[in-house]
Short mmCIF file of C-alpha atoms and ligand atoms in Angstrom, two decimals:
data_model
loop_
_atom_site.label_atom_id
_atom_site.label_comp_id
_atom_site.label_asym_id
_atom_site.label_seq_id
_atom_site.Cartn_x
_atom_site.Cartn_y
_atom_site.Cartn_z
CA MET A 1 84.15 93.45 73.98
CA CYS A 2 86.97 95.76 74.75
CA TYR A 3 88.77 97.06 77.73
CA ALA A 4 91.29 99.04 76.44
CA ILE A 5 91.39 101.23 73.50
CA PRO A 6 94.63 100.61 71.07
CA ALA A 7 96.84 103.42 70.54
CA LYS A 8 99.08 104.57 67.88
CA VAL A 9 103.03 105.09 68.92
CA VAL A 10 103.56 108.42 67.74
CA GLU A 11 107.38 108.91 69.28
CA ILE A 12 110.07 106.90 70.97
CA LYS A 13 112.21 108.45 73.20
CA LYS A 14 114.88 105.57 74.81
CA ASN A 15 112.53 103.39 76.99
CA ILE A 16 109.50 105.52 76.74
CA ALA A 17 106.70 105.33 73.81
CA VAL A 18 104.66 108.30 73.37
CA LEU A 19 100.99 107.05 72.27
CA ASP A 20 98.33 108.80 70.92
CA TYR A 21 94.42 108.07 71.80
CA PHE A 22 92.45 110.44 69.22
CA GLY A 23 94.65 113.27 69.97
CA GLU A 24 95.68 112.72 73.69
CA ARG A 25 99.01 111.60 74.46
CA ARG A 26 100.42 109.55 76.88
CA ASN A 27 103.88 108.14 77.87
CA VAL A 28 104.09 104.44 78.62
CA VAL A 29 107.36 102.32 79.26
CA LEU A 30 108.46 100.40 76.09
CA ASP A 31 108.70 97.31 77.44
CA LEU A 32 108.81 95.17 74.01
CA PRO A 33 111.15 94.44 71.34
CA ASP A 34 110.49 95.58 67.65
CA ILE A 35 108.07 98.53 68.34
CA HIS A 36 108.08 101.09 65.98
CA ILE A 37 106.51 104.56 65.37
CA ASP A 38 103.33 104.37 63.54
CA ASP A 39 102.78 100.97 65.11
CA TYR A 40 99.27 99.94 67.04
CA VAL A 41 99.43 98.88 70.59
CA PHE A 42 97.76 98.27 74.16
CA ALA A 43 99.15 99.71 77.11
CA GLN A 44 98.13 99.09 80.63
CA GLY A 45 99.17 100.72 84.06
CA GLY A 46 101.74 103.07 82.24
CA ILE A 47 103.34 100.16 80.22
CA LEU A 48 103.31 98.97 76.60
CA VAL A 49 101.91 95.22 76.84
CA ARG A 50 101.13 94.14 73.45
CA LYS A 51 101.34 95.01 69.74
CA VAL A 52 98.24 94.97 67.84
CA ASP A 53 97.60 94.09 64.20
CA GLU A 54 96.83 97.43 62.34
CA LYS A 55 93.62 96.21 60.85
CA GLU A 56 92.04 94.85 64.26
CA ALA A 57 93.23 98.21 65.42
CA LEU A 58 91.62 100.31 63.16
CA ALA A 59 88.32 98.32 63.46
CA VAL A 60 88.15 98.75 67.05
CA LEU A 61 89.07 102.51 67.01
CA ASP A 62 86.36 102.75 64.61
CA THR A 63 83.85 101.87 67.05
CA TRP A 64 85.34 104.51 69.60
CA LYS A 65 85.53 107.41 67.22
CA ASP A 66 82.52 109.28 67.94
CA LEU A 67 81.96 107.56 71.57
CA PHE A 68 85.48 108.67 72.59
CA PHE A 69 84.48 112.47 72.12
CA GLU A 70 80.97 111.98 73.63
CA LEU A 71 82.51 110.28 76.57
CA LYS A 72 84.83 113.15 77.10
CA GLU A 73 81.98 115.57 76.89
CA ILE A 74 80.31 113.77 79.58
CA ASP A 75 82.77 113.59 81.73
CA GLN A 76 83.70 117.37 81.63
CA GLN A 77 80.55 118.12 82.22
CA LEU A 78 80.15 116.08 85.45
CA ALA A 79 83.24 117.57 86.62
CA GLN A 80 82.36 121.14 86.37
CA SER A 81 80.47 122.74 89.52
CA SER A 82 81.63 122.61 92.93
CA HIS A 83 79.64 125.00 95.00
CA ALA A 84 82.66 126.30 97.32
CA GLU A 85 80.38 128.71 98.76
CA LYS A 86 79.22 125.85 100.83
CA LEU A 87 82.30 125.56 102.54
CA SER A 88 83.37 127.86 105.11
CA GLY A 89 86.78 128.78 107.16
CA ASN A 90 89.64 126.66 107.35
CA ALA A 91 88.52 124.18 104.65
CA LEU A 92 87.50 127.05 102.11
CA ALA A 93 91.35 128.14 102.64
CA VAL A 94 92.41 124.49 101.61
CA LEU A 95 90.29 124.62 98.83
CA GLN A 96 91.87 127.73 97.62
CA LYS A 97 95.15 125.96 98.04
CA ILE A 98 94.14 122.91 95.85
CA ASN A 99 92.92 125.42 93.42
CA LEU A 100 96.16 127.29 93.09
CA LYS A 101 97.77 123.69 92.65
CA GLN A 102 99.57 123.96 96.18
CA THR A 103 101.03 121.33 97.99
CA LEU A 104 98.71 120.36 101.08
CA THR A 105 100.25 119.80 104.60
CA LYS A 106 99.00 117.31 107.10
CA GLU A 107 97.14 120.21 108.94
CA ASP A 108 95.19 120.78 105.49
CA LEU A 109 94.50 116.98 105.13
CA LEU A 110 93.17 116.84 109.12
CA ILE A 111 90.87 119.81 108.11
CA LEU A 112 89.42 118.11 105.33
CA ASN A 113 89.07 114.89 106.88
CA ALA A 114 86.93 116.71 109.83
CA LEU A 115 84.22 117.75 107.25
CA GLN A 116 81.00 115.72 108.43
CA ASN A 117 78.20 117.88 106.79
CA PRO A 118 76.89 115.95 103.64
CA GLN A 119 76.91 119.61 101.83
CA GLU A 120 80.47 120.13 102.64
CA LEU A 121 81.28 116.46 101.86
CA SER A 122 79.70 116.74 98.34
CA VAL A 123 82.01 120.02 97.78
CA LEU A 124 85.13 117.92 98.70
CA TYR A 125 83.95 115.01 96.06
CA ASP A 126 83.17 117.62 93.36
CA VAL A 127 86.59 119.27 93.61
CA ALA A 128 88.75 115.81 93.75
CA ASN A 129 86.49 114.85 90.85
CA GLN A 130 87.81 118.00 88.92
CA VAL A 131 91.01 117.42 89.99
CA ARG A 132 91.21 113.83 88.45
CA GLN A 133 89.41 115.07 85.14
CA ARG A 134 92.20 117.90 85.27
CA VAL A 135 95.15 115.41 85.66
CA HIS A 136 93.67 112.26 83.55
CA GLY A 137 91.24 113.62 81.45
CA ASN A 138 88.73 110.88 81.20
CA ALA A 139 90.86 107.84 81.20
CA SER A 140 90.16 105.01 83.31
CA CYS A 141 91.70 101.52 83.96
CA VAL A 142 90.14 98.19 84.48
CA HIS A 143 92.09 95.41 85.40
CA GLY A 144 90.97 91.78 86.02
CA ILE A 145 91.62 90.04 89.45
CA ILE A 146 92.17 86.30 89.55
CA GLU A 147 92.21 85.26 92.93
CA PHE A 148 94.11 81.61 92.62
CA SER A 149 94.91 80.37 96.33
CA ASN A 150 93.50 81.18 99.91
CA TYR A 151 96.00 79.24 101.60
CA CYS A 152 97.64 81.58 103.87
CA ARG A 153 100.37 81.29 106.29
CA GLY A 154 99.57 84.72 107.92
CA ASP A 155 97.20 85.17 110.84
CA CYS A 156 96.02 88.73 110.09
CA PHE A 157 93.31 89.60 112.82
CA TYR A 158 91.11 91.39 109.99
CA CYS A 159 91.24 88.76 107.16
CA GLY A 160 88.82 85.98 106.47
CA ILE A 161 91.26 83.82 104.95
CA ARG A 162 93.62 83.76 108.30
CA ARG A 163 95.34 80.67 108.92
CA GLU A 164 93.39 80.18 112.03
CA ARG A 165 90.03 80.26 110.60
CA SER A 166 88.86 77.10 109.71
CA ILE A 167 87.36 77.59 106.31
CA GLU A 168 87.75 75.06 102.85
CA ARG A 169 90.98 75.96 101.14
CA TYR A 170 91.21 75.78 97.48
CA ARG A 171 94.39 76.60 95.24
CA MET A 172 93.89 76.85 91.48
CA THR A 173 96.45 74.78 89.34
CA GLU A 174 98.61 76.66 86.45
CA ALA A 175 96.48 75.20 83.94
CA GLU A 176 93.25 76.62 85.69
CA ILE A 177 94.82 80.06 86.08
CA LEU A 178 96.08 79.79 82.48
CA ALA A 179 92.52 78.98 81.16
CA THR A 180 90.70 81.77 83.11
CA THR A 181 93.49 84.39 81.92
CA LYS A 182 92.90 83.08 78.53
CA GLN A 183 89.16 83.23 78.62
CA ALA A 184 89.64 86.91 80.27
CA ILE A 185 91.47 87.74 77.00
CA ASP A 186 89.80 86.31 74.38
CA GLU A 187 86.05 86.49 75.35
CA TYR A 188 86.26 90.02 77.34
CA GLY A 189 89.54 91.78 76.09
CA PHE A 190 91.31 92.22 79.41
CA LYS A 191 94.94 93.57 78.95
CA ALA A 192 95.78 93.06 82.44
CA ILE A 193 95.50 90.51 85.24
CA VAL A 194 96.08 90.70 88.87
CA LEU A 195 97.02 87.50 90.51
CA GLN A 196 96.12 87.51 94.02
CA SER A 197 96.45 84.84 96.86
CA GLY A 198 96.80 84.54 100.47
CA GLU A 199 100.69 84.12 101.35
CA ASP A 200 100.75 80.10 99.91
CA LEU A 201 103.96 78.89 99.84
CA TYR A 202 102.89 75.82 97.60
CA TYR A 203 103.29 78.57 95.08
CA ASP A 204 107.02 78.44 95.63
CA GLU A 205 109.48 80.66 93.41
CA ASP A 206 109.86 78.06 90.79
CA LYS A 207 106.16 77.38 90.17
CA LEU A 208 105.44 81.18 90.09
CA GLU A 209 108.38 81.48 87.72
CA HIS A 210 106.82 79.01 85.63
CA LEU A 211 103.34 80.71 85.80
CA VAL A 212 104.51 84.28 85.22
CA LYS A 213 106.52 82.92 82.14
CA ALA A 214 103.44 81.38 80.76
CA LEU A 215 101.19 84.25 81.19
CA ARG A 216 103.78 86.51 79.73
CA GLN A 217 103.38 84.69 76.38
CA LEU A 218 99.79 86.16 76.35
CA GLY A 219 100.67 89.85 76.02
CA ILE A 220 99.31 91.18 79.17
CA LEU A 221 100.37 93.24 82.39
CA ILE A 222 100.80 90.74 85.04
CA PHE A 223 100.38 92.11 88.39
CA LEU A 224 101.35 90.27 91.20
CA SER A 225 99.43 90.52 94.67
CA ILE A 226 100.97 87.41 97.03
CA GLY A 227 102.35 89.09 100.06
CA VAL A 228 105.63 88.88 101.49
CA ARG A 229 108.45 86.99 99.75
CA PRO A 230 112.03 87.37 99.59
CA VAL A 231 113.14 90.36 97.43
CA ALA A 232 115.21 87.64 95.30
CA THR A 233 111.76 86.03 94.35
CA TYR A 234 110.13 89.36 93.40
CA LYS A 235 113.14 90.18 91.23
CA LYS A 236 113.08 86.70 89.62
CA LEU A 237 109.56 87.23 88.57
CA TYR A 238 110.26 90.44 87.59
CA ALA A 239 112.80 88.69 84.82
CA ALA A 240 109.82 86.34 84.14
CA GLY A 241 107.82 88.95 82.92
CA ALA A 242 105.70 90.36 85.92
CA ARG A 243 105.39 94.10 85.90
CA ALA A 244 103.31 95.32 88.46
CA ALA A 245 102.91 94.38 92.24
CA LEU A 246 100.02 95.29 94.79
CA MET A 247 100.91 95.07 98.33
CA ARG A 248 99.16 97.20 100.95
CA PHE A 249 101.30 98.73 104.02
CA GLU A 250 97.68 98.20 105.74
CA THR A 251 98.24 100.81 108.54
CA SER A 252 101.06 103.31 109.18
CA ASN A 253 100.81 103.13 112.93
CA PRO A 254 103.53 100.22 114.02
CA VAL A 255 101.69 99.76 117.25
CA ILE A 256 98.08 98.68 115.31
CA PHE A 257 100.22 96.84 112.70
CA ASN A 258 101.80 94.77 115.59
CA GLU A 259 98.24 94.15 117.01
CA LEU A 260 97.00 92.93 114.33
CA ARG A 261 99.50 90.96 112.07
CA PRO A 262 101.29 88.68 114.48
CA ASN A 263 104.67 87.62 113.63
CA THR A 264 105.13 90.36 111.06
CA THR A 265 106.33 93.87 111.30
CA LEU A 266 105.36 97.32 109.50
CA ASP A 267 109.11 97.77 108.74
CA GLU A 268 109.55 94.58 107.01
CA ARG A 269 106.48 95.39 104.71
CA LEU A 270 107.72 98.82 103.85
CA THR A 271 111.00 97.56 103.21
CA LEU A 272 109.64 95.01 100.76
CA ILE A 273 107.33 97.71 99.08
CA ARG A 274 110.21 99.97 98.54
CA GLU A 275 112.06 97.46 97.22
CA LEU A 276 109.56 96.54 94.55
CA LYS A 277 109.49 99.84 93.30
CA LYS A 278 113.26 99.62 93.15
CA ILE A 279 113.36 96.34 90.94
CA GLY A 280 111.07 98.37 88.81
CA TYR A 281 107.53 97.06 89.58
CA VAL A 282 104.66 99.14 88.71
CA LEU A 283 103.42 99.61 92.58
CA ALA A 284 100.23 99.65 93.78
CA THR A 285 99.90 100.20 97.57
CA GLY A 286 97.69 101.60 100.66
CA PHE A 287 95.65 100.65 103.65
CA LEU A 288 92.74 99.33 105.45
CA ILE A 289 90.40 102.17 106.21
CA GLY A 290 89.15 102.03 109.87
CA LEU A 291 90.94 99.57 111.82
CA PRO A 292 90.06 99.61 115.45
CA HIS A 293 91.83 102.25 117.57
CA GLU A 294 92.73 104.53 114.74
CA GLN A 295 92.37 108.00 115.15
CA PRO A 296 91.91 110.66 112.28
CA GLU A 297 95.52 111.44 112.31
CA ASP A 298 96.28 107.85 111.45
CA LEU A 299 94.07 108.22 108.30
CA VAL A 300 95.99 111.22 107.36
CA ASN A 301 99.34 109.50 108.34
CA ASN A 302 98.22 106.50 106.04
CA ILE A 303 97.24 108.90 103.31
CA LEU A 304 100.68 110.72 103.75
CA LEU A 305 102.74 107.43 103.79
CA THR A 306 101.17 106.10 100.55
CA GLN A 307 102.06 109.45 99.02
CA GLU A 308 106.02 109.05 100.17
CA LEU A 309 106.03 105.68 98.80
CA ALA A 310 105.19 107.11 95.42
CA PRO A 311 103.04 104.28 94.03
CA GLU A 312 101.60 104.22 90.65
CA MET A 313 98.27 103.12 92.02
CA TYR A 314 96.56 103.70 95.31
CA SER A 315 94.64 100.95 96.59
CA PHE A 316 92.53 101.50 99.80
CA GLY A 317 89.56 100.08 101.32
CA PRO A 318 87.23 99.84 104.13
CA LEU A 319 87.80 97.34 106.80
CA ILE A 320 84.91 94.68 106.67
CA PRO A 321 84.43 93.02 110.21
CA THR A 322 84.45 89.24 109.32
CA GLN A 323 82.76 86.06 110.82
CA ASP A 324 85.39 83.86 112.90
CA THR A 325 88.08 86.42 112.94
CA PRO A 326 89.32 88.69 116.04
CA LEU A 327 87.49 91.78 114.52
CA VAL A 328 84.22 90.38 114.02
CA HIS A 329 82.79 93.19 116.13
CA ALA A 330 84.77 96.07 114.77
CA PRO A 331 82.57 99.04 114.03
CA THR A 332 81.63 98.99 110.17
CA ILE A 333 83.18 102.18 108.41
CA SER A 334 80.73 104.48 106.89
CA VAL A 335 80.42 104.60 103.06
CA GLU A 336 81.17 108.83 103.58
CA GLN A 337 84.42 107.98 105.21
CA VAL A 338 85.66 105.94 102.64
CA LEU A 339 84.66 108.42 99.74
CA LYS A 340 86.32 111.01 101.91
CA THR A 341 89.47 109.26 102.18
CA ILE A 342 89.63 108.86 98.19
CA ALA A 343 88.74 112.59 97.71
CA ILE A 344 91.28 113.50 100.19
CA ALA A 345 94.11 111.30 98.53
CA ARG A 346 93.34 113.02 95.24
CA VAL A 347 93.26 116.34 96.40
CA ALA A 348 96.72 115.60 97.98
CA SER A 349 98.06 113.29 95.04
CA PRO A 350 96.60 115.00 91.92
CA ASP A 351 98.60 112.54 89.60
CA ALA A 352 97.60 109.31 91.62
CA ASN A 353 95.86 106.52 90.17
CA ILE A 354 92.93 105.60 92.84
CA LEU A 355 91.38 102.39 92.62
CA VAL A 356 87.90 101.74 93.64
CA THR A 357 88.16 98.27 95.52
CA THR A 358 85.65 95.56 96.05
CA ALA A 359 85.33 96.08 99.85
CA LEU A 360 83.42 99.53 99.15
CA GLU A 361 81.17 98.04 96.95
CA THR A 362 80.34 95.69 99.74
CA LEU A 363 79.28 98.72 101.67
CA SER A 364 76.84 100.06 99.22
CA LEU A 365 75.79 99.44 95.58
CA GLU A 366 76.22 102.85 94.78
CA ALA A 367 79.11 103.11 96.16
CA LYS A 368 81.21 102.42 93.05
CA ARG A 369 80.07 105.15 91.37
CA GLN A 370 80.28 107.78 94.08
CA ALA A 371 84.12 106.74 94.30
CA LEU A 372 84.36 107.44 90.79
CA LEU A 373 82.79 110.91 90.91
CA ALA A 374 85.07 111.59 94.33
CA GLY A 375 88.62 111.13 92.71
CA ALA A 376 89.05 107.22 91.68
CA ASN A 377 89.82 106.44 88.40
CA SER A 378 90.90 102.82 88.33
CA MET A 379 88.67 99.45 88.91
CA MET A 380 89.12 95.73 89.27
CA ILE A 381 86.78 92.99 87.90
CA ASN A 382 86.52 89.86 89.76
CA LEU A 383 87.39 86.94 87.02
CA THR A 384 87.96 84.07 89.77
CA PRO A 385 86.10 81.17 88.76
CA ARG A 386 82.65 80.98 90.44
CA GLN A 387 82.96 77.90 92.21
CA TYR A 388 86.00 79.57 93.91
CA ARG A 389 84.86 82.94 94.28
CA PRO A 390 82.71 82.39 97.67
CA LEU A 391 85.86 80.62 99.28
CA TYR A 392 88.12 83.56 98.97
CA SER A 393 86.32 85.04 101.85
CA ILE A 394 88.67 87.78 103.14
CA TYR A 395 85.89 89.55 104.16
CA ASP A 396 81.86 88.65 104.35
CA HIS A 397 79.22 89.65 101.73
CA ARG A 398 81.90 90.21 98.98
CA ALA A 399 79.97 92.02 96.23
CA CYS A 400 79.49 90.06 93.12
CA ASN A 401 80.00 86.55 94.44
CA ASP A 402 77.06 85.65 92.47
CA GLN A 403 77.64 87.91 89.56
CA THR A 404 78.79 86.16 86.24
CA VAL A 405 81.98 87.97 84.77
CA ALA A 406 80.16 89.06 81.60
CA ALA A 407 77.30 90.67 83.87
CA ASN A 408 79.82 92.38 85.71
CA ILE A 409 81.81 93.60 82.92
CA GLN A 410 78.44 94.80 81.35
CA GLU A 411 77.69 96.68 84.46
CA THR A 412 80.83 98.25 84.75
CA ILE A 413 81.24 99.25 80.78
CA GLN A 414 77.62 100.93 81.45
CA LEU A 415 78.74 103.03 84.59
CA LEU A 416 81.83 104.01 82.78
CA ARG A 417 79.70 105.17 79.83
CA ASP A 418 77.41 106.84 82.24
CA LEU A 419 80.24 109.08 83.56
CA GLY A 420 82.06 109.52 80.59
CA ARG A 421 85.06 107.47 81.05
CA ALA A 422 87.15 105.85 78.50
CA PRO A 423 89.40 102.88 78.72
CA MET A 424 92.46 104.14 77.42
CA ASP A 425 95.75 103.61 79.44
CA VAL A 426 96.44 106.30 82.15
CA GLY A 427 99.87 106.46 81.13
CA LEU A 428 102.86 107.17 83.35
N1 SAH B 501 98.60 87.98 100.78
C1 SAH B 501 98.40 89.28 99.84
C2 SAH B 501 97.20 89.48 99.39
C3 SAH B 501 96.41 89.98 100.93
S1 SAH B 501 94.67 89.88 100.51
C4 SAH B 501 99.10 90.30 100.75
O1 SAH B 501 99.37 90.19 101.75
O2 SAH B 501 99.27 91.35 100.23
C5 SAH B 501 94.35 91.72 99.80
C6 SAH B 501 93.87 92.99 100.72
O3 SAH B 501 92.43 92.66 101.38
C7 SAH B 501 94.98 92.92 102.25
O4 SAH B 501 95.99 93.63 101.47
C8 SAH B 501 94.07 93.56 103.15
O5 SAH B 501 94.18 95.30 103.24
C9 SAH B 501 92.50 93.32 102.75
N2 SAH B 501 91.65 92.68 103.40
C10 SAH B 501 91.88 91.73 104.27
N3 SAH B 501 90.92 91.72 105.39
C11 SAH B 501 89.80 92.45 105.32
C12 SAH B 501 88.93 92.63 105.45
N4 SAH B 501 88.23 91.83 106.45
N5 SAH B 501 87.82 93.79 105.15
C13 SAH B 501 88.39 94.48 104.01
N6 SAH B 501 89.57 94.13 103.51
C14 SAH B 501 90.27 93.11 103.85
#
């Protein structure tokens, strides 16, 4: 199975390599020594991660050569019509700004967020899909995620692995993480792995450094999602070979942040997120949709803050009220609100890579498909070994808990094909 199409290096400009995918060009960071023009490579998240043997690359490209153009065609067709006549007044004016590629203001985003009527929403989703298609073509990236520990020193009110919750805890060993990653690469063809955990200080700087160095040997993009650590630790892990980091700011509203995340501050988290970017990490950030007491203005501020942090990837998902947490009785957010958030983020930030998160799939089985048609272009597949998956209970009823990795991949490939998306790198 193949999760990324190999590309040919056609140009090298200092530390940027220009890659060719069947005539489409993408710029990526040249992060490996000894790469030359005409080499075949894999790239992930805008970073060149591995050189591939020419014979192997040509064999994979051969299986893709017709499909690649068929997929493009499907994607273009799906991104065609938008029935703008169904919008009226202010919303129509915002739509015109989007079509003219003008920058949207906070008021514009509030107008879009106020749309309720299904017909109007469907126009917004279609327009967002067109913007995605115009900027990214049919590129879509799929990363694997391994949740390696559910120990957490944090006590976030929304989270099912908060320290105060009495649950069975687990921690994968380095050997287990390596074996899971190797299997993901060898059997399923993954080229990027997100390592996620609670804030588990057992995995200290030295252990993490050792782990990252071992994983780096495997020629993949290493994506960290391990919470707040000293900047010095993140610098060390970058030097060891980690290249991407996922850290949501959760909410842009400092009062709500303080209520829900004891002993931490929004400032501290934002400072770290900004530092991650300065260190050079490919950054993924975003927020939870639907925290109690948030107003429409907070949602729009969340999108604007995400934009301001200039991440390579936007990650936001709905709050899922979870058993034995202080937010168990919080209202469940609608799929429409999540799709609307994705679509608004897409039209506000045409260049963004927007993830479909598993929390959305928990709300509805169809949601993944709908999100990909409302502006999203990236996905994650859960690779956590099955015995641990139910224990990584950050929220209730997580989608895919019972599904094998192979079945999940199969389903994802089918979905991407149905929607005409190709797994080439999205580039810088
Ligand atoms: N310890 C890491 C990883 C946290 S888990 C960190 O601090 O960044 C990843 C994400 O899960 C969190 O950032 C949060 O946005 C999300 N999450 C936690 N509880 C949730 C819930 N009940 N519903 C939906 N998402 C939740």
